[in-house]
Tab-separated table of C-alpha atoms in Angstrom:
chain	number	residue	atom	x	y	z
A	939	MET	CA	-87.517	137.873	101.813
A	940	ALA	CA	-90.363	136.710	99.647
A	941	ASP	CA	-88.767	133.234	99.602
A	942	VAL	CA	-89.014	133.107	103.385
A	943	ASP	CA	-92.730	133.723	103.216
A	944	ALA	CA	-93.218	131.091	100.530
A	945	SER	CA	-91.219	128.279	102.133
A	946	VAL	CA	-91.383	128.846	105.882
A	947	CYS	CA	-94.405	130.938	106.742
A	948	GLN	CA	-97.874	129.440	106.499
A	949	THR	CA	-100.970	131.492	105.830
A	950	GLU	CA	-104.029	131.211	107.995
A	951	ASP	CA	-106.052	129.566	105.213
A	952	SER	CA	-103.475	126.893	104.342
A	953	GLN	CA	-103.074	123.596	106.205
A	954	MET	CA	-99.695	122.282	107.294
A	955	ASP	CA	-99.001	118.574	106.916
A	956	PRO	CA	-97.662	117.418	110.332
A	957	SER	CA	-95.625	114.670	108.679
A	958	CYS	CA	-93.316	117.278	107.158
A	959	LEU	CA	-92.244	118.137	110.738
A	960	GLY	CA	-91.560	114.535	111.693
A	961	VAL	CA	-94.860	114.284	113.601
A	962	PRO	CA	-96.558	110.854	113.620
A	963	PRO	CA	-99.597	110.509	111.329
A	964	GLY	CA	-102.859	111.338	113.031
A	965	PHE	CA	-101.275	113.952	115.310
A	966	THR	CA	-103.009	117.203	114.441
A	967	ASP	CA	-102.476	119.375	117.537
A	968	LEU	CA	-99.631	121.738	116.579
A	969	SER	CA	-100.320	124.305	119.298
A	970	SER	CA	-97.169	123.347	121.196
A	971	PHE	CA	-94.951	124.167	118.221
A	972	PRO	CA	-93.419	127.644	117.876
A	973	PHE	CA	-95.099	130.026	115.405
A	974	SER	CA	-98.076	127.644	115.083
A	975	TYR	CA	-100.514	130.565	115.185
A	976	LEU	CA	-98.396	133.026	113.195
A	977	ASP	CA	-98.861	133.770	109.536
A	978	SER	CA	-96.246	135.573	107.442
A	979	THR	CA	-97.325	138.955	108.817
A	980	GLY	CA	-96.988	137.699	112.393
A	981	VAL	CA	-93.477	136.362	111.812
A	982	ARG	CA	-92.427	139.660	110.240
A	983	THR	CA	-93.871	141.577	113.193
A	984	LEU	CA	-92.133	139.278	115.686
A	985	TYR	CA	-88.697	139.845	114.149
A	986	GLY	CA	-89.212	143.480	113.181
A	987	ILE	CA	-89.104	142.770	109.441
A	988	PRO	CA	-90.855	145.413	107.284
A	989	PRO	CA	-94.053	144.353	105.462
A	990	SER	CA	-93.705	142.382	102.255
A	991	GLU	CA	-94.505	145.393	100.084
A	992	PHE	CA	-91.132	146.807	101.123
A	993	ASP	CA	-89.219	143.748	99.926
A	994	ILE	CA	-86.626	144.784	97.393
A	995	ASN	CA	-86.013	143.252	93.998
A	996	TYR	CA	-82.591	144.223	92.717
A	997	HIS	CA	-82.144	144.328	88.982
A	998	SER	CA	-78.666	145.778	89.139
A	999	PRO	CA	-76.123	145.476	91.970
A	1000	ILE	CA	-75.004	149.086	91.621
A	1001	ALA	CA	-78.514	150.373	92.251
A	1002	ARG	CA	-78.030	150.369	96.000
A	1003	GLY	CA	-77.619	153.464	98.107
A	1004	ASN	CA	-76.856	156.921	96.811
A	1005	TYR	CA	-74.498	156.089	93.952
A	1006	LEU	CA	-74.265	159.796	93.101
A	1007	THR	CA	-72.522	160.437	96.421
A	1008	THR	CA	-70.383	157.324	95.994
A	1009	SER	CA	-69.223	158.399	92.549
A	1010	ILE	CA	-68.257	161.867	93.773
A	1011	GLN	CA	-66.421	160.450	96.787
A	1012	VAL	CA	-64.436	158.104	94.541
A	1013	GLY	CA	-63.492	161.023	92.305
A	1014	LEU	CA	-62.363	163.127	95.260
A	1015	ARG	CA	-60.256	160.296	96.671
A	1016	LYS	CA	-58.524	159.841	93.334
A	1017	GLN	CA	-57.981	163.581	93.056
A	1018	PHE	CA	-56.311	163.858	96.460
A	1019	CYS	CA	-54.591	160.476	96.430
A	1020	GLY	CA	-51.003	160.720	97.666
A	1021	ARG	CA	-51.415	164.000	99.514
A	1022	ASN	CA	-50.685	164.248	103.205
A	1023	ARG	CA	-53.801	164.008	105.310
A	1024	ALA	CA	-54.229	165.818	108.599
A	1025	VAL	CA	-54.815	163.481	111.532
A	1026	ASN	CA	-56.763	164.232	114.709
A	1027	VAL	CA	-57.896	167.675	113.614
A	1028	ASN	CA	-59.296	169.699	116.504
A	1029	LEU	CA	-62.421	171.342	115.121
A	1030	GLY	CA	-62.873	173.235	118.373
A	1031	ALA	CA	-59.856	175.381	117.532
A	1032	LEU	CA	-61.603	176.435	114.347
A	1033	PHE	CA	-63.937	178.706	116.283
A	1034	ASP	CA	-61.013	180.597	117.777
A	1035	LEU	CA	-60.518	182.142	114.340
A	1036	PRO	CA	-62.399	185.251	113.195
A	1037	PRO	CA	-65.748	184.467	111.506
A	1038	ASP	CA	-64.587	185.915	108.186
A	1039	ILE	CA	-61.652	183.482	108.044
A	1040	ILE	CA	-63.909	180.536	108.909
A	1041	LEU	CA	-66.323	181.425	106.124
A	1042	GLU	CA	-63.479	181.964	103.674
A	1043	ALA	CA	-62.058	178.531	104.506
A	1044	PHE	CA	-65.458	176.904	104.080
A	1045	SER	CA	-65.892	178.482	100.653
A	1046	TYR	CA	-62.969	176.384	99.330
A	1047	LEU	CA	-64.623	173.108	100.295
A	1048	HIS	CA	-66.570	170.792	98.040
A	1049	PRO	CA	-70.388	170.920	98.445
A	1050	LEU	CA	-70.254	167.300	99.609
A	1051	ASP	CA	-67.778	168.315	102.324
A	1052	LEU	CA	-70.104	171.096	103.422
A	1053	TYR	CA	-72.947	168.587	103.643
A	1054	ASN	CA	-70.788	166.303	105.797
A	1055	LEU	CA	-69.715	169.231	107.978
A	1056	MET	CA	-73.350	169.971	108.765
A	1057	GLN	CA	-73.513	166.553	110.420
A	1058	VAL	CA	-70.471	167.182	112.662
A	1059	THR	CA	-71.435	169.836	115.222
A	1060	LYS	CA	-74.398	172.098	115.844
A	1061	ALA	CA	-72.175	175.168	115.703
A	1062	ILE	CA	-70.965	174.412	112.175
A	1063	ARG	CA	-74.463	173.400	111.172
A	1064	ASN	CA	-75.877	176.717	112.395
A	1065	ILE	CA	-73.259	178.629	110.422
A	1066	LEU	CA	-74.008	176.778	107.190
A	1067	LEU	CA	-77.773	177.062	107.688
A	1068	ASP	CA	-77.643	180.818	108.281
A	1069	ARG	CA	-78.524	182.437	104.958
A	1070	ASN	CA	-76.847	185.739	105.783
A	1071	LEU	CA	-73.566	184.160	106.889
A	1072	SER	CA	-73.246	181.262	104.469
A	1073	ALA	CA	-74.667	182.678	101.218
A	1074	SER	CA	-71.217	183.404	99.793
A	1075	VAL	CA	-69.869	180.064	101.098
A	1076	TRP	CA	-72.386	178.014	99.145
A	1077	LYS	CA	-72.121	180.197	96.079
A	1078	ASN	CA	-68.329	179.866	95.910
A	1079	ALA	CA	-68.409	176.136	96.700
A	1080	PHE	CA	-70.692	175.417	93.744
A	1081	ARG	CA	-68.805	177.848	91.512
A	1082	ARG	CA	-65.520	176.039	92.184
A	1083	ASN	CA	-67.134	172.657	91.459
A	1084	PRO	CA	-69.192	173.175	88.298
A	1085	ILE	CA	-69.606	169.418	87.831
A	1086	ILE	CA	-72.167	169.521	90.682
A	1087	TRP	CA	-75.482	170.794	89.384
A	1088	HIS	CA	-76.229	174.226	90.847
A	1089	TYR	CA	-79.124	174.699	93.243
A	1090	PRO	CA	-82.222	176.415	91.772
A	1091	PRO	CA	-83.189	179.900	93.011
A	1092	ASP	CA	-86.195	178.651	94.994
A	1093	VAL	CA	-84.301	175.955	96.942
A	1094	PRO	CA	-81.887	176.807	99.813
A	1095	PRO	CA	-78.380	175.357	99.286
A	1096	PRO	CA	-78.440	173.212	102.486
A	1097	LYS	CA	-81.689	171.599	101.377
A	1098	TRP	CA	-80.272	171.068	97.889
A	1099	VAL	CA	-77.110	169.285	99.059
A	1100	SER	CA	-79.215	167.188	101.417
A	1101	LEU	CA	-81.330	166.135	98.438
A	1102	LEU	CA	-78.230	165.366	96.353
A	1103	PHE	CA	-76.015	163.629	98.881
A	1104	GLY	CA	-78.360	162.307	101.568
A	1105	PRO	CA	-79.148	158.607	102.079
A	1106	ALA	CA	-81.267	156.987	99.363
A	1107	THR	CA	-84.215	156.457	101.713
A	1108	CYS	CA	-87.764	157.089	100.568
A	1109	ASP	CA	-89.494	160.111	102.118
A	1110	PHE	CA	-92.738	158.171	102.518
A	1111	CYS	CA	-91.737	154.628	103.527
A	1112	PRO	CA	-88.738	152.708	104.939
A	1113	SER	CA	-87.493	151.650	101.498
A	1114	LYS	CA	-83.785	152.279	100.935
A	1115	ASN	CA	-83.993	152.406	97.140
A	1116	ALA	CA	-84.991	155.991	96.455
A	1117	MET	CA	-82.709	158.358	94.603
A	1118	PRO	CA	-83.811	162.019	94.478
A	1119	ASP	CA	-86.548	162.915	92.036
A	1120	PHE	CA	-85.749	166.438	90.878
A	1121	THR	CA	-89.206	166.964	89.420
A	1122	TYR	CA	-90.788	166.817	92.874
A	1123	ARG	CA	-87.549	167.351	94.830
A	1124	ARG	CA	-88.247	164.348	96.990
A	1125	ARG	CA	-86.971	160.802	97.291
A	1126	LEU	CA	-89.491	158.297	95.985
A	1127	CYS	CA	-89.098	154.534	95.799
A	1128	LYS	CA	-90.786	152.646	92.982
A	1129	GLU	CA	-93.748	151.603	95.131
A	1130	CYS	CA	-94.477	155.155	96.292
A	1131	LEU	CA	-93.896	156.522	92.806
A	1132	ASP	CA	-96.479	154.093	91.427
A	1133	ARG	CA	-98.840	154.897	94.295
A	1134	MET	CA	-98.709	158.693	94.004
A	1135	CYS	CA	-98.105	159.380	90.313
A	1136	PHE	CA	-100.477	158.340	87.539
A	1137	PRO	CA	-101.011	158.973	83.819
A	1138	LYS	CA	-103.407	161.705	82.784
A	1139	GLU	CA	-106.106	159.277	81.689
A	1140	ILE	CA	-106.394	157.894	85.223
A	1141	ILE	CA	-106.152	161.164	87.162
A	1142	LYS	CA	-108.642	163.183	85.126
A	1143	GLU	CA	-111.487	160.894	86.188
A	1144	ASN	CA	-111.068	162.074	89.799
A	1145	VAL	CA	-110.658	165.828	89.255
A	1146	VAL	CA	-113.824	167.760	90.139
A	1147	LEU	CA	-112.735	170.785	88.116
A	1148	LEU	CA	-112.798	168.778	84.889
A	1149	ASP	CA	-116.341	167.629	85.615
A	1150	MET	CA	-117.462	171.262	85.581
A	1151	TYR	CA	-115.002	172.506	82.931
A	1152	PRO	CA	-114.026	169.581	80.669
A	1153	ASN	CA	-112.485	171.947	78.118
A	1154	GLU	CA	-109.800	172.933	80.659
A	1155	GLU	CA	-108.181	169.484	80.669
A	1156	GLU	CA	-105.312	170.425	78.365
A	1157	THR	CA	-104.671	173.681	80.234
A	1158	LEU	CA	-104.616	171.949	83.619
A	1159	PHE	CA	-102.048	169.319	82.671
A	1160	ARG	CA	-99.848	171.887	80.901
A	1161	LEU	CA	-99.484	173.700	84.222
A	1162	VAL	CA	-98.611	170.619	86.313
A	1163	ARG	CA	-95.206	169.004	86.702
A	1164	CYS	CA	-94.774	165.517	85.281
A	1165	THR	CA	-92.199	162.762	85.614
A	1166	TYR	CA	-90.854	160.102	83.267
A	1167	ARG	CA	-88.858	158.135	85.837
A	1168	PRO	CA	-89.250	154.351	85.455
A	1169	ASP	CA	-88.408	153.543	89.091
A	1170	GLY	CA	-86.896	154.951	92.239
A	1171	MET	CA	-83.219	154.266	91.538
A	1172	THR	CA	-82.649	155.095	87.871
A	1173	TYR	CA	-83.363	158.099	85.689
A	1174	PRO	CA	-85.214	158.435	82.382
A	1175	SER	CA	-83.247	157.909	79.202
A	1176	GLN	CA	-84.296	159.134	75.779
A	1177	LYS	CA	-86.686	156.228	75.230
A	1178	HIS	CA	-88.565	156.980	78.458
A	1179	TYR	CA	-89.414	160.483	77.234
A	1180	LEU	CA	-91.373	158.871	74.399
A	1181	GLU	CA	-93.682	157.202	76.904
A	1182	GLN	CA	-96.703	158.679	78.649
A	1183	PRO	CA	-95.741	160.990	81.548
A	1184	ARG	CA	-97.082	160.612	85.064
A	1185	TYR	CA	-98.419	163.346	87.320
A	1186	TRP	CA	-98.423	163.689	91.087
A	1187	ILE	CA	-102.086	163.502	91.975
A	1188	GLU	CA	-101.748	166.088	94.772
A	1189	ASP	CA	-100.169	168.549	92.330
A	1190	VAL	CA	-103.078	168.129	89.945
A	1191	HIS	CA	-105.676	168.790	92.654
A	1192	ALA	CA	-103.715	171.788	93.988
A	1193	LYS	CA	-103.448	173.365	90.545
A	1194	ALA	CA	-107.139	172.698	89.922
A	1195	GLU	CA	-107.972	174.621	93.118
A	1196	GLU	CA	-105.868	177.555	91.895
A	1197	MET	CA	-107.708	177.607	88.576
A	1198	THR	CA	-111.205	177.394	90.070
A	1199	PRO	CA	-111.555	181.087	91.210
A	1200	PHE	CA	-110.498	182.353	87.776
A	1201	LEU	CA	-112.989	180.111	85.984
A	1202	LYS	CA	-115.801	181.076	88.353
A	1203	ALA	CA	-114.993	184.737	87.744
A	1204	LEU	CA	-115.298	184.093	84.012
A	1205	ASP	CA	-118.692	182.454	84.539
A	1206	ALA	CA	-119.845	185.408	86.633
A	1207	GLY	CA	-118.835	187.852	83.899
A	1208	ILE	CA	-116.557	189.900	86.166
A	1209	PRO	CA	-114.698	192.583	84.159
A	1210	GLY	CA	-111.038	191.718	83.553
A	1211	ALA	CA	-111.523	188.066	84.484
A	1212	ALA	CA	-110.305	186.825	81.107
A	1213	GLU	CA	-107.144	188.952	81.279
A	1214	ASN	CA	-106.421	187.793	84.826
A	1215	TYR	CA	-106.887	184.163	83.836
A	1216	ASP	CA	-104.585	184.544	80.831
A	1217	ALA	CA	-101.928	186.191	83.004
A	1218	PHE	CA	-102.230	183.387	85.561
A	1219	LYS	CA	-101.856	180.716	82.876
A	1220	ALA	CA	-98.854	182.440	81.286
A	1221	LYS	CA	-97.037	182.820	84.611
A	1222	ALA	CA	-97.830	179.270	85.769
A	1223	PHE	CA	-96.783	177.774	82.437
A	1224	ARG	CA	-93.513	179.726	82.429
A	1225	GLU	CA	-92.665	178.616	85.976
A	1226	ASN	CA	-93.622	175.021	85.242
A	1227	LEU	CA	-91.551	174.943	82.060
A	1228	GLN	CA	-88.522	176.348	83.873
A	1229	HIS	CA	-88.940	173.801	86.664
A	1230	ILE	CA	-89.235	170.875	84.237
A	1231	LYS	CA	-86.173	172.005	82.259
A	1232	HIS	CA	-84.086	172.166	85.439
A	1233	ALA	CA	-85.353	168.760	86.594
A	1234	ARG	CA	-84.619	167.199	83.215
A	1235	SER	CA	-81.075	168.604	83.246
A	1236	CYS	CA	-80.499	167.172	86.737
A	1237	HIS	CA	-81.913	163.803	85.682
A	1238	LEU	CA	-79.629	163.783	82.652
A	1239	TRP	CA	-76.637	164.525	84.883
A	1240	CYS	CA	-77.534	161.695	87.283
A	1241	LEU	CA	-78.156	159.350	84.359
A	1242	GLY	CA	-74.638	160.093	83.106
A	1243	VAL	CA	-73.205	159.316	86.551
A	1244	TYR	CA	-75.168	156.063	86.666
A	1245	GLN	CA	-74.068	154.970	83.193
A	1246	SER	CA	-70.446	155.906	83.886
A	1247	TYR	CA	-70.447	153.985	87.152
A	1248	GLU	CA	-72.195	151.048	85.513
A	1249	GLY	CA	-69.794	151.009	82.576
A	1250	GLY	CA	-66.761	151.192	84.860
A	1251	THR	CA	-67.197	149.594	88.255
A	1252	PHE	CA	-70.029	147.246	87.367
A	1253	SER	CA	-68.497	145.966	84.126
A	1254	MET	CA	-65.063	145.526	85.691
A	1255	ARG	CA	-66.368	143.491	88.630
A	1256	LYS	CA	-68.690	141.534	86.374
A	1257	THR	CA	-65.791	140.570	84.092
A	1258	THR	CA	-63.599	139.689	87.083
A	1259	PHE	CA	-66.298	137.483	88.584
A	1260	ILE	CA	-66.902	135.610	85.322
A	1261	SER	CA	-63.153	135.142	84.787
A	1262	ARG	CA	-62.691	133.734	88.300
A	1263	ALA	CA	-65.657	131.406	87.859
A	1264	SER	CA	-64.203	130.052	84.598
A	1265	LYS	CA	-60.776	129.489	86.199
A	1266	HIS	CA	-62.323	127.560	89.086
A	1267	ILE	CA	-64.243	125.381	86.639
A	1268	ILE	CA	-60.968	124.554	84.860
A	1269	ARG	CA	-59.331	123.710	88.209
A	1270	LEU	CA	-62.130	121.224	88.857
A	1271	GLY	CA	-60.893	119.200	85.889
A	1272	TYR	CA	-62.874	120.601	82.993
A	1273	LYS	CA	-61.204	121.724	79.800
A	1274	ARG	CA	-61.472	125.260	78.550
A	1275	ASP	CA	-63.292	124.149	75.412
A	1276	GLU	CA	-65.837	122.371	77.629
A	1277	ILE	CA	-66.989	125.675	79.104
A	1278	PRO	CA	-69.876	126.758	76.882
A	1279	GLY	CA	-70.301	130.264	75.600
A	1280	ASN	CA	-73.583	130.656	77.448
A	1281	VAL	CA	-71.742	130.277	80.766
A	1282	TYR	CA	-71.016	133.981	80.357
A	1283	ASN	CA	-74.732	134.753	80.187
A	1284	HIS	CA	-75.379	132.310	83.030
A	1285	CYS	CA	-72.863	134.099	85.282
A	1286	LEU	CA	-74.147	137.476	84.180
A	1287	GLU	CA	-77.708	136.557	85.117
A	1288	TYR	CA	-76.527	135.449	88.554
A	1289	PHE	CA	-74.402	138.558	88.960
A	1290	ARG	CA	-77.268	140.892	88.086
A	1291	ASN	CA	-79.724	139.353	90.553
A	1292	VAL	CA	-77.605	139.101	93.682
A	1293	LYS	CA	-77.995	141.749	96.352
A	1294	HIS	CA	-74.421	142.966	96.359
A	1295	ILE	CA	-71.683	143.847	93.939
A	1296	ARG	CA	-68.586	142.771	95.886
A	1297	PHE	CA	-67.660	139.095	95.862
A	1298	SER	CA	-65.419	136.954	98.018
A	1299	LYS	CA	-64.169	133.398	97.504
A	1300	LYS	CA	-67.004	132.256	99.745
A	1301	ASP	CA	-69.565	133.734	97.347
A	1302	LEU	CA	-67.865	132.128	94.394
A	1303	HIS	CA	-67.622	128.664	95.977
A	1304	LYS	CA	-71.281	128.886	96.985
A	1305	TYR	CA	-72.186	129.423	93.340
A	1306	LEU	CA	-69.774	126.837	91.862
A	1307	PRO	CA	-72.025	123.734	92.275
A	1308	GLU	CA	-74.732	125.354	90.164
A	1309	LEU	CA	-72.197	126.465	87.584
A	1310	GLU	CA	-70.528	123.030	87.559
A	1311	ASN	CA	-73.880	121.356	86.908
A	1312	HIS	CA	-74.397	123.723	84.013
A	1313	VAL	CA	-70.985	122.846	82.542
A	1314	LEU	CA	-71.490	119.128	83.210
A	1315	LYS	CA	-74.786	119.184	81.324
A	1316	TYR	CA	-73.046	120.894	78.432
A	1317	ARG	CA	-70.309	118.226	78.495
A	1318	GLU	CA	-72.904	115.456	78.394
A	1319	ASP	CA	-74.705	117.105	75.489
A	1320	ARG	CA	-71.409	117.599	73.675
A	1321	LEU	CA	-70.353	113.967	74.168
A	1322	LYS	CA	-73.769	112.798	73.040
A	1323	CYS	CA	-73.461	114.828	69.842
A	1324	GLU	CA	-69.940	113.488	69.286
A	1325	ARG	CA	-71.150	109.897	69.651
A	1326	ILE	CA	-73.910	110.529	67.129
A	1327	ARG	CA	-71.421	112.061	64.698
A	1328	ASN	CA	-69.034	109.137	65.161
A	1329	ARG	CA	-71.812	106.635	64.472
A	1330	ARG	CA	-72.791	108.452	61.314
A	1331	ARG	CA	-69.172	108.671	60.197
A	1332	ALA	CA	-68.670	104.980	60.904
A	1333	SER	CA	-71.844	104.075	59.037
A	1334	ARG	CA	-70.649	106.009	55.999
A	1335	VAL	CA	-67.327	104.130	56.076
A	1336	ILE	CA	-68.822	100.691	56.758
A	1337	ALA	CA	-71.657	100.912	54.217
A	1338	PRO	CA	-69.476	100.962	51.022
A	1339	THR	CA	-67.203	98.223	52.406
A	1340	SER	CA	-70.185	96.036	53.226
A	1341	LEU	CA	-71.671	96.613	49.757
A	1342	SER	CA	-68.454	95.654	47.945
A	1343	HIS	CA	-68.119	92.547	50.115
A	1344	THR	CA	-71.673	91.500	49.201
A	1345	VAL	CA	-71.052	91.995	45.460
A	1346	ASN	CA	-67.848	89.953	45.586
A	1347	HIS	CA	-69.640	87.189	47.434
A	1348	ILE	CA	-72.359	87.075	44.730
A	1349	HIS	CA	-69.759	86.875	41.951
A	1350	GLN	CA	-67.922	84.086	43.694
A	1351	SER	CA	-71.150	82.166	44.239
A	1352	GLY	CA	-72.091	82.507	40.562
C-alpha cells in the first residue's frame, strides 16, 4: 500500500511533470485529468482504503489472523479424521430435548465449538451466556480439554473464549494483526500498543501523584500491570523479559488515583492511615502478581503454539517453495551446480516478505525472472572467475616453456 502512495499518488506540495503523462511540453493545466486535485489521503478516501498508518508490514507469513484458532482447528480435524460426519443437522430439533440433556451434550464439546455455537442462533447463545445454566458446561468443557488455558476467576468463560478464538482484529483500530494480549485482556496491534503503552521513564513525567510524592514511584509501578510484548502478533520470549517493560498509561493514572486518598490521609495524620495504606498495597500487589503470572503463562502457551506452527507449517511450505524454484531454474537450462547457495537465502527473504503463505504456480512464475537474473549473475561471475583461473594456469605453463626456448636460442646464437 505504501508503494501505491510513493509511485502513483502525488502530494499537494510536489509538482507533477506533465511529460510523464504524454502531455506536450508547455501544457500545465492538468485539471481535466482524473485525481488531479487528490493527494494520497484523497485517493484512499475515494476508494475506502484505511489511512496509511494502518498499512501492514508482514515479517512472517504465518502471522496473519488468529493462528491460535487455526492451530486448534487443524488438531481437531486430524483427531476426527476418518469419522463419519453428520450432514444437514437440524439444530431446531435440539430444543425439543429436556434442558438437562442439552446442557449435558454441550459439556462434551470443545471450548472452540462452544464459541462457534454462540454465533449460530440467539437461543443457543442465550443458554451459553447464562451463568446459572452454563456454568457446569464451561467448566466441563475446559476440564476435558486441558490443553486450552483455563479462564481466570474474574473473567466469564464466554468472554474468555471470545478473547482466545475471536478474529485477530484490534480493539482500537481496523488493523487485522492483533492477537490477544493477556496482560490487558484486549487485542492490540503494534501501532496501538506503541501508542498506549510506554516505559516507566516516559510515563512518570506525566503522573501528577509523583510530582507530589516522588518517593512513591517504585510502589506505584509495582502495583501496575506491565507487558513485554514486542508487537501485536507475537508473544515475548525469554530475551524479551530482559528488556524494559511497558505500562498502559491509563492503568498508571487509575492506580495513582487509588493511592492518592491513602497518601493524603497519611499527610493529615489520620489514625490508622499507615495500616490502611499497607493493607491496600499488600492486596494490590498480590492481585497484580497473580494477574501477571496468569498472563505470562498464557503468553508462554501462545508462544509455544506459534513456534510449533512456524516450525511445522511454515518450514514445510518454505522448503517446498525453495525446492520448486530450484527445479524450475534447472528446467530453464541451468545446471544444478550453477544455482548458488545464497539462492536459498534469496528465496527465503522473498518468502518471508510476501503477504501470504500459500503459493501457486502463478506466484512462482511471477518470481522466476528475478530469481533467474540472480542465477544468471552468479553464472557470469563464475565464468569470469574460471577465465581468470585459466589464464593464470596457462601463464604458469607457458612461462617455463618460453624461458627454456629463450635460453636455447641464446646458446645457439653463441
